[in-house]
GROMACS .gro file of C-alpha atoms in nm:
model
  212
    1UNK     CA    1   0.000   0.000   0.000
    2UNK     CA    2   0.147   0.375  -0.055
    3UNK     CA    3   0.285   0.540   0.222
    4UNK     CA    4   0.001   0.671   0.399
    5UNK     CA    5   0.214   1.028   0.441
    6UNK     CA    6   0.222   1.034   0.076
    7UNK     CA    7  -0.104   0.909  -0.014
    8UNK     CA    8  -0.230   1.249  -0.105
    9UNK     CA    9   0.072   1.357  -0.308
   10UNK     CA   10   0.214   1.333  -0.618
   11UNK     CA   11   0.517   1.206  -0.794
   12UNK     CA   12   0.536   1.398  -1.075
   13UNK     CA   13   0.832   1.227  -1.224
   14UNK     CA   14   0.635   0.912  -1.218
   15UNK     CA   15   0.692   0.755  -1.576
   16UNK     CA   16   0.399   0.534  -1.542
   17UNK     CA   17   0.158   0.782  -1.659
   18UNK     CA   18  -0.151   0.589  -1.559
   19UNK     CA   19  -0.026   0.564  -1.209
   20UNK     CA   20   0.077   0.895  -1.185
   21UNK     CA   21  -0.298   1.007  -1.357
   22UNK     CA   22  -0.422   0.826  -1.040
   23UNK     CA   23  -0.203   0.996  -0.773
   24UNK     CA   24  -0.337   1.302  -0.920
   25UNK     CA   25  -0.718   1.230  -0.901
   26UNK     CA   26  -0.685   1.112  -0.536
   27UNK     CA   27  -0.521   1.418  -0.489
   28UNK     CA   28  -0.792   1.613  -0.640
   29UNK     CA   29  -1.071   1.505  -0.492
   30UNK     CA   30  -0.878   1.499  -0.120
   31UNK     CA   31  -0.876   1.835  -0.191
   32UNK     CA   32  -1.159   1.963  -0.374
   33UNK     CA   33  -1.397   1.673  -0.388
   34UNK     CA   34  -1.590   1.570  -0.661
   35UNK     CA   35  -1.707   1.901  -0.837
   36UNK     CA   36  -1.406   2.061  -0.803
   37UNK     CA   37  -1.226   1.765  -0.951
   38UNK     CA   38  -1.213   1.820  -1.339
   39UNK     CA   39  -0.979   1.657  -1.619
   40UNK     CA   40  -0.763   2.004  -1.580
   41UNK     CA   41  -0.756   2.028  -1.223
   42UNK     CA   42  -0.645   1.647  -1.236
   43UNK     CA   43  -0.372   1.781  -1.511
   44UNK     CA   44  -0.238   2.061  -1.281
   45UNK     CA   45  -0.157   1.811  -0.973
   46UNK     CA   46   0.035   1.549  -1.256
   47UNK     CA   47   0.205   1.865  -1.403
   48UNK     CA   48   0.059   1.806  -1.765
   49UNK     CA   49  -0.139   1.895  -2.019
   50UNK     CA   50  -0.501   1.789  -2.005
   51UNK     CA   51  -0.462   1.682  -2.329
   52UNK     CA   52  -0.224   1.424  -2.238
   53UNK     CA   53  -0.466   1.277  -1.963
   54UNK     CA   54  -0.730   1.265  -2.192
   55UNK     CA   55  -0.509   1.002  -2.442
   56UNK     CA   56  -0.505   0.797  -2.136
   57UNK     CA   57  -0.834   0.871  -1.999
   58UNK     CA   58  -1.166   0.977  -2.137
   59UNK     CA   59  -1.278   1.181  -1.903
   60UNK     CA   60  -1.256   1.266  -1.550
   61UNK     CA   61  -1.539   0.984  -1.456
   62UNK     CA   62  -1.299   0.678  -1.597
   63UNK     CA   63  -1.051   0.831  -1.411
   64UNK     CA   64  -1.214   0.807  -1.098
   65UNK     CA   65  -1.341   0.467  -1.142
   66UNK     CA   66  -0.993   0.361  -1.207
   67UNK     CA   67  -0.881   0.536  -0.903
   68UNK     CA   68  -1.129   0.385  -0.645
   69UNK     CA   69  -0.999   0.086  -0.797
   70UNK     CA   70  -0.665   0.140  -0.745
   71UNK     CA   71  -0.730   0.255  -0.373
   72UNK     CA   72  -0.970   0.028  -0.289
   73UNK     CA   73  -0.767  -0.256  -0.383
   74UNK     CA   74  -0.461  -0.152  -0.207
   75UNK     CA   75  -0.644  -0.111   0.120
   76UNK     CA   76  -0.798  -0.450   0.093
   77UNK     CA   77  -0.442  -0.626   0.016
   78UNK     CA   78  -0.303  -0.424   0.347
   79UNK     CA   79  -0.556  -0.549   0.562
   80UNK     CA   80  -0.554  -0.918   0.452
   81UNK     CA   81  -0.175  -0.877   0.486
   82UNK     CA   82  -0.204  -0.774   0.831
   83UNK     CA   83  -0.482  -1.014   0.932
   84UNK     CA   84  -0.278  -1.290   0.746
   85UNK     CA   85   0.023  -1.207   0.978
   86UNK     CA   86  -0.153  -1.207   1.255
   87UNK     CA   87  -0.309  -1.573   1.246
   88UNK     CA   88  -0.116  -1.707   1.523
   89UNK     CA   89  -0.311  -1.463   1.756
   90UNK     CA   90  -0.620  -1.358   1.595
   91UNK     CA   91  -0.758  -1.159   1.881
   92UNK     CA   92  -0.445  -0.926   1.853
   93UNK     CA   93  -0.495  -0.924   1.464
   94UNK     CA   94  -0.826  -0.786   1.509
   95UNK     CA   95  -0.719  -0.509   1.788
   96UNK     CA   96  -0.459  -0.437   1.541
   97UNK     CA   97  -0.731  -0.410   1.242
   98UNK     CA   98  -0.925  -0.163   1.425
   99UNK     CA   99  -0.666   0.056   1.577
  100UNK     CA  100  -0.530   0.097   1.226
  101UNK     CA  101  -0.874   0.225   1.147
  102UNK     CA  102  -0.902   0.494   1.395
  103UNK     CA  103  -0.539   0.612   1.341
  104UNK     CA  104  -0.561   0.972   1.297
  105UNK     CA  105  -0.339   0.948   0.941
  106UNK     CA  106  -0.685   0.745   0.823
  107UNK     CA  107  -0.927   0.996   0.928
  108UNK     CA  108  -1.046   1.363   0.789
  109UNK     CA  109  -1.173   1.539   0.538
  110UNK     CA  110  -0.961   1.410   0.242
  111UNK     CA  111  -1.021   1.087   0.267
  112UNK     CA  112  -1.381   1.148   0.369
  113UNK     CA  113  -1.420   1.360  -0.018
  114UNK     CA  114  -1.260   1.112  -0.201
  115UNK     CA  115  -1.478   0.763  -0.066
  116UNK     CA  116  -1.772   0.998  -0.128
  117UNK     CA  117  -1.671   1.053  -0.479
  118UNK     CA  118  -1.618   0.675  -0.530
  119UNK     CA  119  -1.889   0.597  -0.384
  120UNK     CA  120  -2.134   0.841  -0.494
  121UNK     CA  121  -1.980   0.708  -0.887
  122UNK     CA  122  -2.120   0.312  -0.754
  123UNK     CA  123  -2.444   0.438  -0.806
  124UNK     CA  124  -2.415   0.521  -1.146
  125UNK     CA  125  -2.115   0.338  -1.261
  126UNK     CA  126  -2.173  -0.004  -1.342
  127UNK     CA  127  -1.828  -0.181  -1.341
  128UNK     CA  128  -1.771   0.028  -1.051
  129UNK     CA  129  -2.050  -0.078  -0.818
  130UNK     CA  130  -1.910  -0.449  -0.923
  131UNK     CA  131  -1.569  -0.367  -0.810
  132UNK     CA  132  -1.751  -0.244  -0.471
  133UNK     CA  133  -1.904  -0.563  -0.418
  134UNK     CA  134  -1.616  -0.752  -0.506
  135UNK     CA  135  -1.410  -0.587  -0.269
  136UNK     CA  136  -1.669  -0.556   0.031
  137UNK     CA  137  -1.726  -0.958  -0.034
  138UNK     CA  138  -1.323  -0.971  -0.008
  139UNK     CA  139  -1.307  -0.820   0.370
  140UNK     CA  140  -1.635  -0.979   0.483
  141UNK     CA  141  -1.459  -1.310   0.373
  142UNK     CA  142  -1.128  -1.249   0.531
  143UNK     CA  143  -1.279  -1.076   0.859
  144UNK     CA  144  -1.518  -1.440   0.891
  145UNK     CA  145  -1.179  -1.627   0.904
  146UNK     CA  146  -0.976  -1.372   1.142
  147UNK     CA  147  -1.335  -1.452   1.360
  148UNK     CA  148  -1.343  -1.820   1.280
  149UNK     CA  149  -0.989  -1.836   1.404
  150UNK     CA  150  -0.979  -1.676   1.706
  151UNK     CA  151  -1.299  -1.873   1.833
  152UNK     CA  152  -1.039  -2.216   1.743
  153UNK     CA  153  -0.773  -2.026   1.959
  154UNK     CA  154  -1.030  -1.972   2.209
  155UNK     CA  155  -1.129  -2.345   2.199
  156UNK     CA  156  -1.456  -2.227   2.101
  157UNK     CA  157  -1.685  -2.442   1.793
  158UNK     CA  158  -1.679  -2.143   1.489
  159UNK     CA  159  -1.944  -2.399   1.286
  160UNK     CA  160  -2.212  -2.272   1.568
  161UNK     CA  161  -2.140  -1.879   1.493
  162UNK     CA  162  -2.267  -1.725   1.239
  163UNK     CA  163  -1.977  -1.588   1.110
  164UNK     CA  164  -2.069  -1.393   0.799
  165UNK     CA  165  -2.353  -1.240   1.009
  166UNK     CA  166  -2.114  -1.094   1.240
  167UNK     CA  167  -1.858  -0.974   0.985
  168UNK     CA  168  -2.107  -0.767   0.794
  169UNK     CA  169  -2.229  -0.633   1.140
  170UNK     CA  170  -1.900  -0.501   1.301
  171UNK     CA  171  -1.789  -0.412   0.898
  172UNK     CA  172  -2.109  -0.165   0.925
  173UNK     CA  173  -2.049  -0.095   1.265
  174UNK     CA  174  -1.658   0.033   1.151
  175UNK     CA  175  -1.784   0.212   0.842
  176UNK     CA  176  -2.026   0.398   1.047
  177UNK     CA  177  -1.842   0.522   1.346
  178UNK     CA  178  -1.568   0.585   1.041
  179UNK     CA  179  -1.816   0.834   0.882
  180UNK     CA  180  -1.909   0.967   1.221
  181UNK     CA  181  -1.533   1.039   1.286
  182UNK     CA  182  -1.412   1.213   0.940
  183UNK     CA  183  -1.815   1.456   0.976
  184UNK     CA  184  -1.695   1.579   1.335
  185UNK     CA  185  -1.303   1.468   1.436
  186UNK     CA  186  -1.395   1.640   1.760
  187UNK     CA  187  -1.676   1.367   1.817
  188UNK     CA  188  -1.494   1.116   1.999
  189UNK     CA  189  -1.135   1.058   2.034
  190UNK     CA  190  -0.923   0.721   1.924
  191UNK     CA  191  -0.960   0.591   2.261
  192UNK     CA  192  -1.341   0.645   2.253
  193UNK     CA  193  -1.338   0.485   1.911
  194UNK     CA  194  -1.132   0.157   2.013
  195UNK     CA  195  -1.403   0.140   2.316
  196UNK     CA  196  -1.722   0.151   2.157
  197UNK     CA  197  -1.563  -0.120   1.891
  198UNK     CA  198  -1.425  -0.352   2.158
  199UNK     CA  199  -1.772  -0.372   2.333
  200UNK     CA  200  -1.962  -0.399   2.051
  201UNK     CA  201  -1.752  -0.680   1.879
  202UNK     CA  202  -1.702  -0.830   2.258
  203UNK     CA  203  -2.117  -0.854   2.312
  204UNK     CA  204  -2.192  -0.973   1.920
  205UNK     CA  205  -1.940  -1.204   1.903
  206UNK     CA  206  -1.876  -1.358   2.278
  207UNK     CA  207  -1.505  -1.298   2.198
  208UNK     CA  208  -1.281  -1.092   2.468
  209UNK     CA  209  -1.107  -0.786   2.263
  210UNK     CA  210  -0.991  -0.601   2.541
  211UNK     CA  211  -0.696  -0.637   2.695
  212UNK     CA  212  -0.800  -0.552   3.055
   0.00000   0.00000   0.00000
């Protein structure tokens, strides 16, 4: 995954043009959003022409797509990374999962524009709204076997959970108190976060999260 210090700049000597088209959108909308994001704004953060974007894109919509894409995927591979690592204790795997979360580098307004230009683009994109599901179905399957794992390391039967139930309930619960965070940073702090998640993963799932 890109450095997360970096993920809102640009590399403008990037020879892969694609890549560095991409940089430049998620740059854009971080910092504009969606209606301020156009194929010459885009242009201006690669330090080209728009008419050189344009032979590799058509139009600032592609662009996008091809950006939530691009993001979307490389969040997904870092968090099956780190729940991968973390098999031989999955109950610190999934403390480390949601800490990551609530790190301040992964909350504000930038990244709150640009997920609400991709996914304001699933509604009308089709390929996009299939890359969406692909990638939700992705984490709901890996966070099912981070939870069917640490019920085996708890000496606990996983075939009597319902495991996909509770994945897509503490993935909504996470994308919600997400949202909640980026709308008012004030809200609640990291520590408030990393409670409310611990007790609501600890009651749904019989599992103990926290470490005291």
């Amino acid at each position: 995954m890109k450095d997360k210090k970096t993920i809102f700049e640009v590399d403008k000597n990037n020879e892969d043009k694609k890549q560095l088209f991409i940089d430049a959108a998620i740059c854009s909308l971080a910092n504009h959003g969606y209606k301020g994001t156009t194929v010459r704004q885009i242009a201006k953060y690669a330090g080209v022409t728009p008419g050189l974007l344009t032979h590799y894109y058509q139009g600032k919509e592609v662009l996008i797509a091809e950006s939530y894409k691009y993001l979307a995927t490389q969040f997904l591979d870092d968090f099956q990374n780190k729940i991968n690592e973390g098999m031989d204790n999955p109950i610190s795997a999934l403390r480390g999962f949601f800490q990551n979360i609530f790190a301040p580098e992964n909350l504000g307004k930038r990244y709150l524009r640009v997920w609400l230009a991709f996914w304001t683009l699933t509604l009308t994109e089709e390929s996009l709204r299939k890359t969406h599901s692909d990638i939700y179905k992705e984490y709901t399957k890996s966070l099912e076997n981070i939870l069917r794992s640490a019920y085996i390391h708890n000496e606990q039967d996983p075939s009597k959970k319902n495991l996909r139930s509770l994945a897509v309930g503490i993935l909504a619960m996470l994308d919600g108190l997400w949202l909640e965070c980026c709308l008012d940073p004030d809200a609640l702090s990291k520590n408030d976060n990393l409670a409310i998640i611990y007790e609501f993963v600890e009651s749904t799932t019989g599992l103990k999260i926290k470490t005291n």
